[in-house]
Short mmCIF file of C-alpha atoms and ligand atoms in Angstrom, two decimals:
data_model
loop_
_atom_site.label_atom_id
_atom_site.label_comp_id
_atom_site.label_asym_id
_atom_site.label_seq_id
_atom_site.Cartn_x
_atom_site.Cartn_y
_atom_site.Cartn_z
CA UNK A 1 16.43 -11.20 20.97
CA UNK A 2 16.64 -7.46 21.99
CA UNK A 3 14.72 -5.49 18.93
CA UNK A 4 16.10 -1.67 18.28
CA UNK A 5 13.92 1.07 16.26
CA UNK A 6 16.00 3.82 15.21
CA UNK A 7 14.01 6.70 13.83
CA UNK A 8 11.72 4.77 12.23
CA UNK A 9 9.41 6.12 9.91
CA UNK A 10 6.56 5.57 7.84
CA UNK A 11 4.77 7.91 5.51
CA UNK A 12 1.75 7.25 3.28
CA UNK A 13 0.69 9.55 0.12
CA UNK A 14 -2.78 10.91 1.05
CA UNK A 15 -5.10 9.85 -1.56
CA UNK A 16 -5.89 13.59 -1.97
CA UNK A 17 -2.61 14.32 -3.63
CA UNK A 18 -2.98 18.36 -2.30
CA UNK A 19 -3.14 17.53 1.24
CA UNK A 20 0.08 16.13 3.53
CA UNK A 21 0.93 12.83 3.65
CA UNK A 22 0.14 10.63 6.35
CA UNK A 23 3.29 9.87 8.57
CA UNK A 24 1.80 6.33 10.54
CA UNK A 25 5.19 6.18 12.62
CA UNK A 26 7.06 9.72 12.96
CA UNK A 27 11.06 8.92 14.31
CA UNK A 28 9.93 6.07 16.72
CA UNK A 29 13.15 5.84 19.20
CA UNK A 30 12.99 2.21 21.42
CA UNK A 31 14.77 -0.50 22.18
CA UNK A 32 12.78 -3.65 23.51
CA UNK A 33 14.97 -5.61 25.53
CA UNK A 34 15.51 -9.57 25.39
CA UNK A 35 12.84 -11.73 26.77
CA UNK A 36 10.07 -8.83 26.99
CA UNK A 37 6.38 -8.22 26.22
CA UNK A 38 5.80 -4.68 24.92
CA UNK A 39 2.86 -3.55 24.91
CA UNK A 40 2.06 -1.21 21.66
CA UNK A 41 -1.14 1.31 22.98
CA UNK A 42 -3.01 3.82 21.13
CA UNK A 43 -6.77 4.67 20.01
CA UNK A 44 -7.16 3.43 16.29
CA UNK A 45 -5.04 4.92 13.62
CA UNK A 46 -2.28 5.82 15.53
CA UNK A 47 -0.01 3.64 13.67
CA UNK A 48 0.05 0.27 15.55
CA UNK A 49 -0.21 -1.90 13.01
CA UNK A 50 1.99 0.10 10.48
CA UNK A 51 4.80 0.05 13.56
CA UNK A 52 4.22 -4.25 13.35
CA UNK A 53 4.44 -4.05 9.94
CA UNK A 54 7.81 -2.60 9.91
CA UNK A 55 8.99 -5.07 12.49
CA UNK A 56 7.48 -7.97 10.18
CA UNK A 57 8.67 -6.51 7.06
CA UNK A 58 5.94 -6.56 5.64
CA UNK A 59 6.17 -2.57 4.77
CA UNK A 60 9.46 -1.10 4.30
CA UNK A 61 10.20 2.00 5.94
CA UNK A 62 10.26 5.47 4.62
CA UNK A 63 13.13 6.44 6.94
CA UNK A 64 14.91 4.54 9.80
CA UNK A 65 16.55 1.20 10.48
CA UNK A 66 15.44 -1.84 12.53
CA UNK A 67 17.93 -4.08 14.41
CA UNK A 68 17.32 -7.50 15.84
CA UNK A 69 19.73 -7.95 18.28
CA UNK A 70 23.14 -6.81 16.13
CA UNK A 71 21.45 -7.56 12.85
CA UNK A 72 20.17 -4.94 10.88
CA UNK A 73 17.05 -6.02 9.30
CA UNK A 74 16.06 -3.03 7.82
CA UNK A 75 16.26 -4.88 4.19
CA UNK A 76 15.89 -8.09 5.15
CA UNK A 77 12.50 -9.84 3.63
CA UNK A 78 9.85 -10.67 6.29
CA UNK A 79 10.46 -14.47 5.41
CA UNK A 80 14.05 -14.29 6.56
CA UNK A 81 13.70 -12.31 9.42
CA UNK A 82 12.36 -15.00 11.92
CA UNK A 83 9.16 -13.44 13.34
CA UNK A 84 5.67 -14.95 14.26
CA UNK A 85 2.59 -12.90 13.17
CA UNK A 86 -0.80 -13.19 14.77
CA UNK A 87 -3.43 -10.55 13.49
CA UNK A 88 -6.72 -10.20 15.31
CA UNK A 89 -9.05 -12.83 12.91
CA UNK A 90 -6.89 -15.34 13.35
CA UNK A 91 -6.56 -15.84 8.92
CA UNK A 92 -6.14 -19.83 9.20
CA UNK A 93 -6.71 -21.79 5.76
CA UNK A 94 -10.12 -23.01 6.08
CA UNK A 95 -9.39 -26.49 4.21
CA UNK A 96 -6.55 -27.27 6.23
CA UNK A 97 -6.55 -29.37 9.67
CA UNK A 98 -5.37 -28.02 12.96
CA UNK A 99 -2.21 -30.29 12.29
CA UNK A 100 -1.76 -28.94 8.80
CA UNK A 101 -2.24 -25.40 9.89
CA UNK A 102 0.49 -25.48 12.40
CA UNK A 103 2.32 -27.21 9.93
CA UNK A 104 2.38 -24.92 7.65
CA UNK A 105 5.43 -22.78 8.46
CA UNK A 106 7.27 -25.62 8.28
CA UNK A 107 6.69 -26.84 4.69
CA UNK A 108 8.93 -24.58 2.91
CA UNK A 109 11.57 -25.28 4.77
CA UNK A 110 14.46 -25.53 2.22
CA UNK A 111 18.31 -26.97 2.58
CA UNK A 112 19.37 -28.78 5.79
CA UNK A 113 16.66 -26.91 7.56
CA UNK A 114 14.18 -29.31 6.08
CA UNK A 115 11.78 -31.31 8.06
CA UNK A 116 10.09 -34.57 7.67
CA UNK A 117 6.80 -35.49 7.81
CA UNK A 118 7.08 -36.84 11.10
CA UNK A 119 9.69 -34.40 12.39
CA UNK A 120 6.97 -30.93 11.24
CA UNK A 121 4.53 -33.16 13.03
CA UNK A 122 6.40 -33.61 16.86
CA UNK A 123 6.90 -29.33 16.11
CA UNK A 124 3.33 -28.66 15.52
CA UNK A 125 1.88 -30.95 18.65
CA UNK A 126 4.53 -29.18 21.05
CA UNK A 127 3.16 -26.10 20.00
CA UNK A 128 -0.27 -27.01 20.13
CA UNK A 129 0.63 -28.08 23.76
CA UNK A 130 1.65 -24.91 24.85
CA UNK A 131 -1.53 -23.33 23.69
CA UNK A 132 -3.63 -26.49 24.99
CA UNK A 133 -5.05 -27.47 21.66
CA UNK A 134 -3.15 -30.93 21.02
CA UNK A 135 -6.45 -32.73 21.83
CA UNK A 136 -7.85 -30.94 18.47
CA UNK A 137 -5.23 -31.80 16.14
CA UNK A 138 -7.55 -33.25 13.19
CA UNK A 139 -10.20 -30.49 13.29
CA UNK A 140 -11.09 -27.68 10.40
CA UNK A 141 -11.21 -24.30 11.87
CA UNK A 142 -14.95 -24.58 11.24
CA UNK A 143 -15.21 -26.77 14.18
CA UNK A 144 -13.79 -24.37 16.60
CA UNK A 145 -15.03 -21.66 18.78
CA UNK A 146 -13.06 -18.62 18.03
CA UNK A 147 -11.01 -18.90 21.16
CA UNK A 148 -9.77 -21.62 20.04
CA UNK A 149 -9.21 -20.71 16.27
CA UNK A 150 -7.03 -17.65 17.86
CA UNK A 151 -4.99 -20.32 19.59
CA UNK A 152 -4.36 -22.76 16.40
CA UNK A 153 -3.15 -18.47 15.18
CA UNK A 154 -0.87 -18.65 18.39
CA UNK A 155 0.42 -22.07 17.90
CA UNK A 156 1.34 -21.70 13.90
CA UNK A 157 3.18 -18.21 14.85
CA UNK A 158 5.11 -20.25 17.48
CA UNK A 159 5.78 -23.46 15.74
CA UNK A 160 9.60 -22.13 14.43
CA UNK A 161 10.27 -20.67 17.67
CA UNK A 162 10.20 -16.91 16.17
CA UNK A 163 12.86 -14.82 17.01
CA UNK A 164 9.95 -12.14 17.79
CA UNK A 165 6.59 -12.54 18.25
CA UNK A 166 3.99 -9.87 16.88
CA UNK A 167 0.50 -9.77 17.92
CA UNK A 168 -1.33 -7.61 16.31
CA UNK A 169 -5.14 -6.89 18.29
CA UNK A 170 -4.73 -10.38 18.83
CA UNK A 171 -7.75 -10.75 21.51
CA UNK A 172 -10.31 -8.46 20.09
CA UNK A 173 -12.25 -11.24 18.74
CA UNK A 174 -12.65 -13.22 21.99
CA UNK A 175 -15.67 -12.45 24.48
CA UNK A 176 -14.94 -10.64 27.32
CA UNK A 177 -14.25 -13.69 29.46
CA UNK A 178 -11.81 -15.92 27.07
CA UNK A 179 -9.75 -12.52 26.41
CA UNK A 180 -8.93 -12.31 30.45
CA UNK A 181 -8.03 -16.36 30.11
CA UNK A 182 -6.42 -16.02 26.63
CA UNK A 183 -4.18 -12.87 27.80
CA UNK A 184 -2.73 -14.97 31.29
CA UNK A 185 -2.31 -17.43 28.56
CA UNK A 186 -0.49 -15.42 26.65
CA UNK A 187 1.85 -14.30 29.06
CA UNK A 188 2.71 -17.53 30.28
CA UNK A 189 3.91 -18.81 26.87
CA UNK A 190 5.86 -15.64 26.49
CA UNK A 191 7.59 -16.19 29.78
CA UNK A 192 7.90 -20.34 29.17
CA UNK A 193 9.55 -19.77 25.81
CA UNK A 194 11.38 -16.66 26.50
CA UNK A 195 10.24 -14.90 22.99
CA UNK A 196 10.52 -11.14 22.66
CA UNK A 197 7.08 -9.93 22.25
CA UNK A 198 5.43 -6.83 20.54
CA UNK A 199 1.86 -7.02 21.27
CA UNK A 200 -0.82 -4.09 19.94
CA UNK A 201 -3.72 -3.06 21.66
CA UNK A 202 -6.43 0.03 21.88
CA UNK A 203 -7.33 -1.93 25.23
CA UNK A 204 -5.30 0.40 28.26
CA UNK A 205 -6.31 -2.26 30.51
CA UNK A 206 -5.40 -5.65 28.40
CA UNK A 207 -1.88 -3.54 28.04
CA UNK A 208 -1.27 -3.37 31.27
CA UNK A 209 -1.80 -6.20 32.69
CA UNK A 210 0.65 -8.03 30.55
CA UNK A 211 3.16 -5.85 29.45
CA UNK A 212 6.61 -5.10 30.68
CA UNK A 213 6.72 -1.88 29.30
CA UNK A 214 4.37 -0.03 27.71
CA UNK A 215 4.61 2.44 24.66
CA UNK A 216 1.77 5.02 24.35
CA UNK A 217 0.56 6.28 21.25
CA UNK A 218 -1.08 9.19 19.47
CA UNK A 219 -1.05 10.37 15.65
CA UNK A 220 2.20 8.16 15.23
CA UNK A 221 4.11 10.31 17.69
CA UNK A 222 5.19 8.09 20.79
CA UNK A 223 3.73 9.59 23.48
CA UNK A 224 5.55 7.80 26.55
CA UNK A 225 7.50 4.80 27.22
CA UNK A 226 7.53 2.98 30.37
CA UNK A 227 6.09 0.33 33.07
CA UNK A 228 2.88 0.03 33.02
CA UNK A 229 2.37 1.67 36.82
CA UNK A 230 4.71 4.22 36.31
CA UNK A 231 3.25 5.68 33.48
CA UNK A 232 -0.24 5.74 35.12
CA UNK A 233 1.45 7.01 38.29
CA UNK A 234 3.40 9.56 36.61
CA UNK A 235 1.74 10.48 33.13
CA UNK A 236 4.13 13.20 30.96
CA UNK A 237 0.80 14.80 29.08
CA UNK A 238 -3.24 15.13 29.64
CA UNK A 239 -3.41 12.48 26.74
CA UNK A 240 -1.80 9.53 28.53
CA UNK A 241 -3.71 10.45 31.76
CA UNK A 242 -6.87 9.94 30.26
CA UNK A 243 -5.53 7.27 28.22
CA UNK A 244 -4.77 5.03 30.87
CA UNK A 245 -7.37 4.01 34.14
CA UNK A 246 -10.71 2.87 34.16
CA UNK A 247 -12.84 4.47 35.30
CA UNK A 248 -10.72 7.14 33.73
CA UNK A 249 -9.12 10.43 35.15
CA UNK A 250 -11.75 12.93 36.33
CA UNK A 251 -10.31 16.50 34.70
CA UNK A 252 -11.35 19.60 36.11
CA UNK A 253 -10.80 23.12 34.68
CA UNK A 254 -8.30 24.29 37.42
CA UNK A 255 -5.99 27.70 38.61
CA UNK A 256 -3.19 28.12 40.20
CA UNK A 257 -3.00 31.23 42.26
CA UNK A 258 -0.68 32.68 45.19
CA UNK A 259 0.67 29.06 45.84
CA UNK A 260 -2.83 27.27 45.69
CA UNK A 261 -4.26 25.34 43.77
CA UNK A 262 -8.57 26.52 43.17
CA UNK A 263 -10.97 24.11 41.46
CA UNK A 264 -14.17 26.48 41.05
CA UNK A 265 -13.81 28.56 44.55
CA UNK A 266 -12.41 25.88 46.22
CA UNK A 267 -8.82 25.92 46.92
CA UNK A 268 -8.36 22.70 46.86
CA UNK A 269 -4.03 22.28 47.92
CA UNK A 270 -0.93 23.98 48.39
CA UNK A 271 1.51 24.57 45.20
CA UNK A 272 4.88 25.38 45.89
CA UNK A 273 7.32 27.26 42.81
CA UNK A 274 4.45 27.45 40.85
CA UNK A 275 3.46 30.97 38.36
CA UNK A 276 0.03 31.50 38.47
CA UNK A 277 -1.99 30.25 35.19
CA UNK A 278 -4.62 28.11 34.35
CA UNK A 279 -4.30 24.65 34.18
CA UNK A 280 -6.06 21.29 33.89
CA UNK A 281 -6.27 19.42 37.11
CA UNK A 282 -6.24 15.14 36.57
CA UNK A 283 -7.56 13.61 39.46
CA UNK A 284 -7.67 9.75 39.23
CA UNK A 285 -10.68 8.01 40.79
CA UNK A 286 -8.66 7.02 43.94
CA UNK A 287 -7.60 10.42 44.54
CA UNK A 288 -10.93 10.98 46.61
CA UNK A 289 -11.13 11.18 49.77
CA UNK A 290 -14.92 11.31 51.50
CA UNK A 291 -14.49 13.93 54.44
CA UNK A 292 -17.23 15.96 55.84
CA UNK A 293 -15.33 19.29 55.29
CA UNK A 294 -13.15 18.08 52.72
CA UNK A 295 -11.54 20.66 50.31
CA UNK A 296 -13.55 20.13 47.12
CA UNK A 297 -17.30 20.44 47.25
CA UNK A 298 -19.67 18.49 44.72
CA UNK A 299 -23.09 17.69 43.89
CA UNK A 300 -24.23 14.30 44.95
CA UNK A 301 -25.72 12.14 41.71
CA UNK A 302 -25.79 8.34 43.81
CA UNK A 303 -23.78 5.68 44.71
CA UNK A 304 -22.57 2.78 42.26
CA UNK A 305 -21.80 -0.30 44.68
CA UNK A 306 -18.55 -2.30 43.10
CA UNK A 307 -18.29 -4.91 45.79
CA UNK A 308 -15.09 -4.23 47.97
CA UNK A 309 -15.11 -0.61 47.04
CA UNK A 310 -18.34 1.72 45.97
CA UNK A 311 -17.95 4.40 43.47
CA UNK A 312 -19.44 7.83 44.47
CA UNK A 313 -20.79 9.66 41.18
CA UNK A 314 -20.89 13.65 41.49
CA UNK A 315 -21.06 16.72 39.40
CA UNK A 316 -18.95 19.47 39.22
CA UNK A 317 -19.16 22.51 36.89
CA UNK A 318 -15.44 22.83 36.50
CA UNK A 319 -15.21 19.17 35.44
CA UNK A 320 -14.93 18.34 31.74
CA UNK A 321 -17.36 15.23 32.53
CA UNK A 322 -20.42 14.98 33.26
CA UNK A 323 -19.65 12.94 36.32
CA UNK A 324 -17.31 12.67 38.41
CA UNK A 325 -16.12 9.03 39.37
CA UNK A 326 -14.61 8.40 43.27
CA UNK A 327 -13.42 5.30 44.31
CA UNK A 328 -13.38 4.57 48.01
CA UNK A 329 -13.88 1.72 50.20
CA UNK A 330 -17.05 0.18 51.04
CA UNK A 331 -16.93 0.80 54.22
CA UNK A 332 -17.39 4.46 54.09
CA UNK A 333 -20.65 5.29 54.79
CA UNK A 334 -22.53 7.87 52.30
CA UNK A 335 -25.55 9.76 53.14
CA UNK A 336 -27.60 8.78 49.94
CA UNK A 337 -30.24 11.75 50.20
CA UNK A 338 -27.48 14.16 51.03
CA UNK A 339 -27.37 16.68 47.97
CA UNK A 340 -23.80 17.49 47.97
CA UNK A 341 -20.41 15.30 49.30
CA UNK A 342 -17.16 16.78 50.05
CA UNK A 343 -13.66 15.47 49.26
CA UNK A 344 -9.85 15.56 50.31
CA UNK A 345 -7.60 14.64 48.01
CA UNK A 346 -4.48 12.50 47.55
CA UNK A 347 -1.43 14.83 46.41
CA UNK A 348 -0.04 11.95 44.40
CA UNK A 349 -3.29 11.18 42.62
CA UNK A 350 -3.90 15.10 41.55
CA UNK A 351 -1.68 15.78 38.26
CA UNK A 352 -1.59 19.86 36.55
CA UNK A 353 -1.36 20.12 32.65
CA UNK A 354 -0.82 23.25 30.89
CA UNK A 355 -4.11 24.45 29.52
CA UNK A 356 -1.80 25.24 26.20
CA UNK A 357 -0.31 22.45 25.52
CA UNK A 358 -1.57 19.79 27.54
CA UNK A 359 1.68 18.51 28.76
CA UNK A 360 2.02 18.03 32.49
CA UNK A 361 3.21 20.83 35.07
CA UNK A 362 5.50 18.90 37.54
CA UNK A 363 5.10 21.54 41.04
CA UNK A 364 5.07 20.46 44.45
CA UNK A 365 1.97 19.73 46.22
CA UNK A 366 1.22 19.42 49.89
P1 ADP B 401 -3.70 1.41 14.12
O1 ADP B 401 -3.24 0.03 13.89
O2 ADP B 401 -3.08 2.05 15.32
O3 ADP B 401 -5.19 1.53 14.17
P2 ADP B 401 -2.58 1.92 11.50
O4 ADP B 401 -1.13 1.63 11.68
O5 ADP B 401 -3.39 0.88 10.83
O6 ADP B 401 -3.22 2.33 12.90
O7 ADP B 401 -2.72 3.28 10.66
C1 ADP B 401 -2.04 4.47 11.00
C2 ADP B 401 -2.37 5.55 10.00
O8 ADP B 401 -1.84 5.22 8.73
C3 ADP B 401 -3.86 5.77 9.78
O9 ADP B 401 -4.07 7.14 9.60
C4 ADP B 401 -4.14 5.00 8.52
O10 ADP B 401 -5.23 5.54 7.83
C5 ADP B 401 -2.86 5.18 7.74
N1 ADP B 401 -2.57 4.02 6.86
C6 ADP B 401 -2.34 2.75 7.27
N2 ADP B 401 -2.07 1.95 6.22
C7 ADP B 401 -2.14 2.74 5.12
C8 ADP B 401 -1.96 2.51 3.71
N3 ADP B 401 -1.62 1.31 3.22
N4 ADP B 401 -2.10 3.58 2.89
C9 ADP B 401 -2.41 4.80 3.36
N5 ADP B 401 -2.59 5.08 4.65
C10 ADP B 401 -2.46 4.08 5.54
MG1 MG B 402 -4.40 -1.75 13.73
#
């Protein structure tokens, strides 16, 4: 089911009636094709969970419509609209069993739609199966870990094969190692069943690794839309460039003058078609390259040793961090007691922004 937003908007009264309201979604523009995870990406209170709200209908929206597929549902109540919610703490009736929480979608079934006893039960286990929880069927919550609550969540959202699935934060309970299981999990289902999926996240790197497309977030103001590589390959502002990687982008207070580009005194690469100005220089961690006369000089803090690759920590006065993160393969050998290292750098890994407005400077570099 392709889902279309259509200047959707969402504004809240501020509680302080003098100042501006709040506007949670401002003219969101996307359509999420048939069959895809989208991955919904923002710090906190950029209007994530407003945005699923919307889909759900469980807000209406100030301004804007909603389409699934050719249907508008703009008006339509969230019961009739076919969607499957999961929020982050899971919200499963404590009283009820696995069975009967799966169930539960299915009771109010009404008209020919109606399901038997027997019929609601077949639905739940096949759902329960896809999640791996059909050996817990007679359980309370109470007598689950919490990955396993969040699947019993998963499972009830699935049981009347939703038209869309929304997952709102859905992992952020889990400890680090069940969210890397439950999120391969995840994606499976979605691809086995074929659901079009809106899932939420302040996690860049859970977003990423699941998502067909990504949608970046800030203030309520879409940021970018794309794949998740080619908006960390190509990011359009300073925002989603340090929003996305880990360890993030390493910015440095930069100018661009008579066709190069300086870092401190260092000139660090050739600009082509390029006025001269200040400008923020992005460089992402495997932009480095360890040379002996490299371009950019820094000061040598240590050595943090990742396994396949090492991560060389330095200081620089133009950067905006304290540190300065390079990743490079272990097999580069760095003179510990040296005092300062020296690097090249990777054209495609170095990105300008405007030191006004933060959005990026596209110029050739060589
Ligand atoms: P996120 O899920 O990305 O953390 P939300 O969608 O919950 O963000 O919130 C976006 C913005 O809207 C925040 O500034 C939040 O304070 C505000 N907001 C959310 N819900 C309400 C509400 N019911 N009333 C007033 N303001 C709200
Ligand atoms: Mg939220």
């Amino acid at each position: 089911m392709k889902v279309v937003l259509q200047n959707l908007t969402k504004k809240f009264p501020n509680r302080n009636k003098k100042a501006p309201d709040v506007i949670a979604v401002n003219n969101f523009n996307f359509e999420i094709p048939d069959g895809k995870l989208i991955g919904l990406l923002g710090p906190s209170g950029c209007g994530k969970s407003t945005t699923l709200h919307l889909l759900s209908g469980l807000q209406k929206p100030t301004g804007g419509r909603i389409f699934f597929g050719e249907d508008d549902v703009t008006d339509l109540p969230a019961e009739h609209r076919g969607v499957g919610l999961v929020f982050q703490n899971y919200a499963l009736y404590p009283h009820l069993t696995v069975r009967q929480n799966i169930c539960f979608p299915l009771e109010n079934l009404k008209g020919a739609a109606k399901l038997t006893k027997a019929q609601m039960h077949k639905k739940a286990l096949e759902a329960a199966k896809l999640v791996q929880i059909d050996g817990l069927m007679d359980r309370k919550p109470s007598e689950l870990s919490g990955g396993q609550q969040q699947r019993v969540a998963i499972a009830r959202a699935l049981v009347k094969m939703p038209r869309v699935l929304l997952l709102d934060e859905p992992l952020s309970n889990l400890d680090a190692r069940l969210r890397l299981q439950t999120r391969e999990e995840l994606r499976r289902i979605q691809k086995e069943t074929g659901i079009t999926t809106v899932f939420v996240t302040h996690d860049q790197e859970e977003a990423m690794s699941i998502s067909d497309m990504i949608v970046v977030m800030k203030d309520g103001v879409i940021q970018q839309i794309g794949k998740p590589q080619e908006v960390y390959d190509n990011p359009v502002n300073l925002f989603v460039a340090k929003f996305l990687g880990n360890p993030p982008i390493n910015v440095f207070a930069g100018q661009v003058k008579d066709g190069k580009l300086y870092i401190g005194e260092d000139a660090v690469m050739d600009v082509k078609e390029s006025m001269d100005r200040e400008v923020y220089v992005g460089i992402r961690p495997e932009g480095f390259i360890l040379k002996e006369n490299g371009v950019l000089g820094c000061g040598l803090n240590g050595v943090e040793v990742m396994g396949r690759d090492i991560s060389v920590v330095s200081t620089h006065e133009a950067c905006e961090a304290a540190a300065i993160r390079a990743i490079i393969s272990a097999e580069n050998k760095v003179d510990f007691d040296a005092k300062t290292v020296r690097f090249d750098l990777k054209p495609d890994k170095v990105f300008l922004f405007s030191k006004d407005t933060e959005e990026r400077i596209y110029v050739k570099t060589e």
